[in-house]
């Protein structure tokens, strides 16, 4: 498929798809006239890249682990492929995610406590 169709099917602008290619995240073939040609599997690849970016991974980190992903939530890199630097990058990211989770949980609990205090009766709307 050409880049326009991949863009339509993934809701990712063509400019961003070209950027993914520049970053080594996508590798389309080139047709005789120079157009990019993407295999069907690129749709899932782009969605996976978007999900990894949304989780806060950098394109550098994604480039390292992408070849070992076999599907969303499944990471199967051979142990020898996970360098100490890559492991440290991933651990740092895990730590940042946990910090955000802890902050969100504290905020949720505080807001729930506030809401319970101003609306003690379940289902009773608060002041306008």
PDB file of C-alpha atoms in Angstrom:
ATOM      1  CA  UNK A   1       0.000   0.000   0.000  1.00  0.00           C
ATOM      2  CA  UNK A   2       1.138   3.565  -0.516  1.00  0.00           C
ATOM      3  CA  UNK A   3       1.768   6.062   2.249  1.00  0.00           C
ATOM      4  CA  UNK A   4      -1.595   7.821   1.816  1.00  0.00           C
ATOM      5  CA  UNK A   5      -3.515   4.599   2.394  1.00  0.00           C
ATOM      6  CA  UNK A   6      -1.384   3.731   5.433  1.00  0.00           C
ATOM      7  CA  UNK A   7      -2.076   7.215   6.764  1.00  0.00           C
ATOM      8  CA  UNK A   8      -5.838   6.803   6.284  1.00  0.00           C
ATOM      9  CA  UNK A   9      -5.903   3.358   7.869  1.00  0.00           C
ATOM     10  CA  UNK A  10      -3.911   4.397  10.939  1.00  0.00           C
ATOM     11  CA  UNK A  11      -5.003   8.034  11.322  1.00  0.00           C
ATOM     12  CA  UNK A  12      -1.331   9.029  11.336  1.00  0.00           C
ATOM     13  CA  UNK A  13      -0.334  11.924   9.056  1.00  0.00           C
ATOM     14  CA  UNK A  14       1.972  11.077   6.151  1.00  0.00           C
ATOM     15  CA  UNK A  15       4.521  13.538   7.509  1.00  0.00           C
ATOM     16  CA  UNK A  16       4.706  11.514  10.731  1.00  0.00           C
ATOM     17  CA  UNK A  17       5.020   8.246   8.798  1.00  0.00           C
ATOM     18  CA  UNK A  18       7.995   9.727   6.931  1.00  0.00           C
ATOM     19  CA  UNK A  19       9.475  10.720  10.288  1.00  0.00           C
ATOM     20  CA  UNK A  20       9.068   7.143  11.559  1.00  0.00           C
ATOM     21  CA  UNK A  21      10.951   6.011   8.470  1.00  0.00           C
ATOM     22  CA  UNK A  22      13.740   8.549   9.130  1.00  0.00           C
ATOM     23  CA  UNK A  23      13.980   7.250  12.710  1.00  0.00           C
ATOM     24  CA  UNK A  24      14.312   3.656  11.502  1.00  0.00           C
ATOM     25  CA  UNK A  25      10.919   2.577  12.828  1.00  0.00           C
ATOM     26  CA  UNK A  26       9.404   1.783   9.423  1.00  0.00           C
ATOM     27  CA  UNK A  27      11.143   0.395   6.348  1.00  0.00           C
ATOM     28  CA  UNK A  28       8.975   0.649   3.257  1.00  0.00           C
ATOM     29  CA  UNK A  29      10.152  -0.646  -0.062  1.00  0.00           C
ATOM     30  CA  UNK A  30      10.406   1.729  -3.009  1.00  0.00           C
ATOM     31  CA  UNK A  31       8.599   1.067  -6.264  1.00  0.00           C
ATOM     32  CA  UNK A  32      10.172   1.733  -9.643  1.00  0.00           C
ATOM     33  CA  UNK A  33       8.764   5.253  -9.653  1.00  0.00           C
ATOM     34  CA  UNK A  34      10.111   5.977  -6.158  1.00  0.00           C
ATOM     35  CA  UNK A  35       6.845   5.683  -4.230  1.00  0.00           C
ATOM     36  CA  UNK A  36       6.921   4.077  -0.812  1.00  0.00           C
ATOM     37  CA  UNK A  37       5.262   0.678  -0.679  1.00  0.00           C
ATOM     38  CA  UNK A  38       4.188  -0.665   2.709  1.00  0.00           C
ATOM     39  CA  UNK A  39       3.195  -4.261   3.469  1.00  0.00           C
ATOM     40  CA  UNK A  40      -0.133  -4.961   5.175  1.00  0.00           C
ATOM     41  CA  UNK A  41       1.730  -5.585   8.444  1.00  0.00           C
ATOM     42  CA  UNK A  42       2.674  -1.886   8.538  1.00  0.00           C
ATOM     43  CA  UNK A  43      -0.817  -1.026   9.819  1.00  0.00           C
ATOM     44  CA  UNK A  44      -0.185  -3.026  13.006  1.00  0.00           C
ATOM     45  CA  UNK A  45       3.392  -1.726  13.186  1.00  0.00           C
ATOM     46  CA  UNK A  46       2.262   1.911  13.085  1.00  0.00           C
ATOM     47  CA  UNK A  47      -0.408   1.275  15.720  1.00  0.00           C
ATOM     48  CA  UNK A  48       2.201  -0.384  17.920  1.00  0.00           C
ATOM     49  CA  UNK A  49       4.628   2.514  17.420  1.00  0.00           C
ATOM     50  CA  UNK A  50       1.865   4.967  18.366  1.00  0.00           C
ATOM     51  CA  UNK A  51       1.055   2.973  21.494  1.00  0.00           C
ATOM     52  CA  UNK A  52       4.698   2.877  22.535  1.00  0.00           C
ATOM     53  CA  UNK A  53       5.076   6.604  21.916  1.00  0.00           C
ATOM     54  CA  UNK A  54       1.879   7.273  23.867  1.00  0.00           C
ATOM     55  CA  UNK A  55       3.341   5.328  26.786  1.00  0.00           C
ATOM     56  CA  UNK A  56       6.261   7.740  26.797  1.00  0.00           C
ATOM     57  CA  UNK A  57       8.946   5.690  25.078  1.00  0.00           C
ATOM     58  CA  UNK A  58      11.327   7.645  22.869  1.00  0.00           C
ATOM     59  CA  UNK A  59      11.882   6.755  19.226  1.00  0.00           C
ATOM     60  CA  UNK A  60      15.390   5.653  20.229  1.00  0.00           C
ATOM     61  CA  UNK A  61      13.984   3.165  22.725  1.00  0.00           C
ATOM     62  CA  UNK A  62      11.341   1.982  20.267  1.00  0.00           C
ATOM     63  CA  UNK A  63      13.968   1.443  17.561  1.00  0.00           C
ATOM     64  CA  UNK A  64      15.875  -0.836  19.968  1.00  0.00           C
ATOM     65  CA  UNK A  65      12.928  -2.980  21.065  1.00  0.00           C
ATOM     66  CA  UNK A  66      10.650  -2.900  17.989  1.00  0.00           C
ATOM     67  CA  UNK A  67      12.350  -5.799  16.195  1.00  0.00           C
ATOM     68  CA  UNK A  68      11.558  -8.039  19.177  1.00  0.00           C
ATOM     69  CA  UNK A  69       7.882  -7.211  19.579  1.00  0.00           C
ATOM     70  CA  UNK A  70       5.558  -9.921  18.369  1.00  0.00           C
ATOM     71  CA  UNK A  71       2.333  -8.136  19.234  1.00  0.00           C
ATOM     72  CA  UNK A  72       0.862  -5.665  21.676  1.00  0.00           C
ATOM     73  CA  UNK A  73       1.963  -6.573  25.164  1.00  0.00           C
ATOM     74  CA  UNK A  74       4.361  -9.255  23.982  1.00  0.00           C
ATOM     75  CA  UNK A  75       8.090  -8.606  24.093  1.00  0.00           C
ATOM     76  CA  UNK A  76      10.407 -11.453  23.293  1.00  0.00           C
ATOM     77  CA  UNK A  77      13.958 -10.194  22.901  1.00  0.00           C
ATOM     78  CA  UNK A  78      16.651 -12.797  23.199  1.00  0.00           C
ATOM     79  CA  UNK A  79      18.556 -12.108  26.435  1.00  0.00           C
ATOM     80  CA  UNK A  80      21.771 -11.344  24.552  1.00  0.00           C
ATOM     81  CA  UNK A  81      20.006  -8.524  22.687  1.00  0.00           C
ATOM     82  CA  UNK A  82      19.131  -6.622  25.852  1.00  0.00           C
ATOM     83  CA  UNK A  83      22.267  -4.640  26.544  1.00  0.00           C
ATOM     84  CA  UNK A  84      22.872  -3.087  29.962  1.00  0.00           C
ATOM     85  CA  UNK A  85      22.204   0.324  28.381  1.00  0.00           C
ATOM     86  CA  UNK A  86      18.855  -0.829  26.954  1.00  0.00           C
ATOM     87  CA  UNK A  87      17.897  -2.458  30.253  1.00  0.00           C
ATOM     88  CA  UNK A  88      18.751   0.784  32.087  1.00  0.00           C
ATOM     89  CA  UNK A  89      16.685   2.831  29.614  1.00  0.00           C
ATOM     90  CA  UNK A  90      13.710   0.533  30.094  1.00  0.00           C
ATOM     91  CA  UNK A  91      14.062   0.491  33.892  1.00  0.00           C
ATOM     92  CA  UNK A  92      14.223   4.302  33.968  1.00  0.00           C
ATOM     93  CA  UNK A  93      11.058   4.409  31.902  1.00  0.00           C
ATOM     94  CA  UNK A  94       9.330   1.911  34.181  1.00  0.00           C
ATOM     95  CA  UNK A  95      10.303   4.053  37.172  1.00  0.00           C
ATOM     96  CA  UNK A  96       8.853   7.186  35.488  1.00  0.00           C
ATOM     97  CA  UNK A  97       5.609   5.345  34.715  1.00  0.00           C
ATOM     98  CA  UNK A  98       5.331   4.174  38.331  1.00  0.00           C
ATOM     99  CA  UNK A  99       5.889   7.729  39.581  1.00  0.00           C
ATOM    100  CA  UNK A 100       3.060   8.939  37.323  1.00  0.00           C
ATOM    101  CA  UNK A 101       0.798   6.092  38.475  1.00  0.00           C
ATOM    102  CA  UNK A 102       1.473   6.959  42.124  1.00  0.00           C
ATOM    103  CA  UNK A 103       0.718  10.637  41.482  1.00  0.00           C
ATOM    104  CA  UNK A 104      -2.487   9.828  39.595  1.00  0.00           C
ATOM    105  CA  UNK A 105      -3.633   7.468  42.369  1.00  0.00           C
ATOM    106  CA  UNK A 106      -3.010  10.144  45.023  1.00  0.00           C
ATOM    107  CA  UNK A 107      -4.933  12.708  42.970  1.00  0.00           C
ATOM    108  CA  UNK A 108      -7.790  10.257  42.374  1.00  0.00           C
ATOM    109  CA  UNK A 109      -8.024   9.498  46.083  1.00  0.00           C
ATOM    110  CA  UNK A 110      -7.981  13.181  47.028  1.00  0.00           C
ATOM    111  CA  UNK A 111     -10.639  14.058  44.464  1.00  0.00           C
ATOM    112  CA  UNK A 112     -12.779  11.113  45.566  1.00  0.00           C
ATOM    113  CA  UNK A 113     -12.437  12.262  49.177  1.00  0.00           C
ATOM    114  CA  UNK A 114     -13.400  15.797  48.233  1.00  0.00           C
ATOM    115  CA  UNK A 115     -16.382  14.590  46.215  1.00  0.00           C
ATOM    116  CA  UNK A 116     -17.524  12.351  49.091  1.00  0.00           C
ATOM    117  CA  UNK A 117     -17.306  15.338  51.460  1.00  0.00           C
ATOM    118  CA  UNK A 118     -19.328  17.685  49.251  1.00  0.00           C
ATOM    119  CA  UNK A 119     -21.797  15.016  48.100  1.00  0.00           C
ATOM    120  CA  UNK A 120     -22.172  12.693  51.074  1.00  0.00           C
ATOM    121  CA  UNK A 121     -25.342  11.101  49.749  1.00  0.00           C
ATOM    122  CA  UNK A 122     -24.680   8.927  46.722  1.00  0.00           C
ATOM    123  CA  UNK A 123     -26.512  10.137  43.661  1.00  0.00           C
ATOM    124  CA  UNK A 124     -27.297  13.564  45.096  1.00  0.00           C
ATOM    125  CA  UNK A 125     -26.048  16.225  42.752  1.00  0.00           C
ATOM    126  CA  UNK A 126     -23.814  18.879  44.245  1.00  0.00           C
ATOM    127  CA  UNK A 127     -24.333  22.609  43.930  1.00  0.00           C
ATOM    128  CA  UNK A 128     -24.471  24.002  40.375  1.00  0.00           C
TER     129      UNK A 128
END
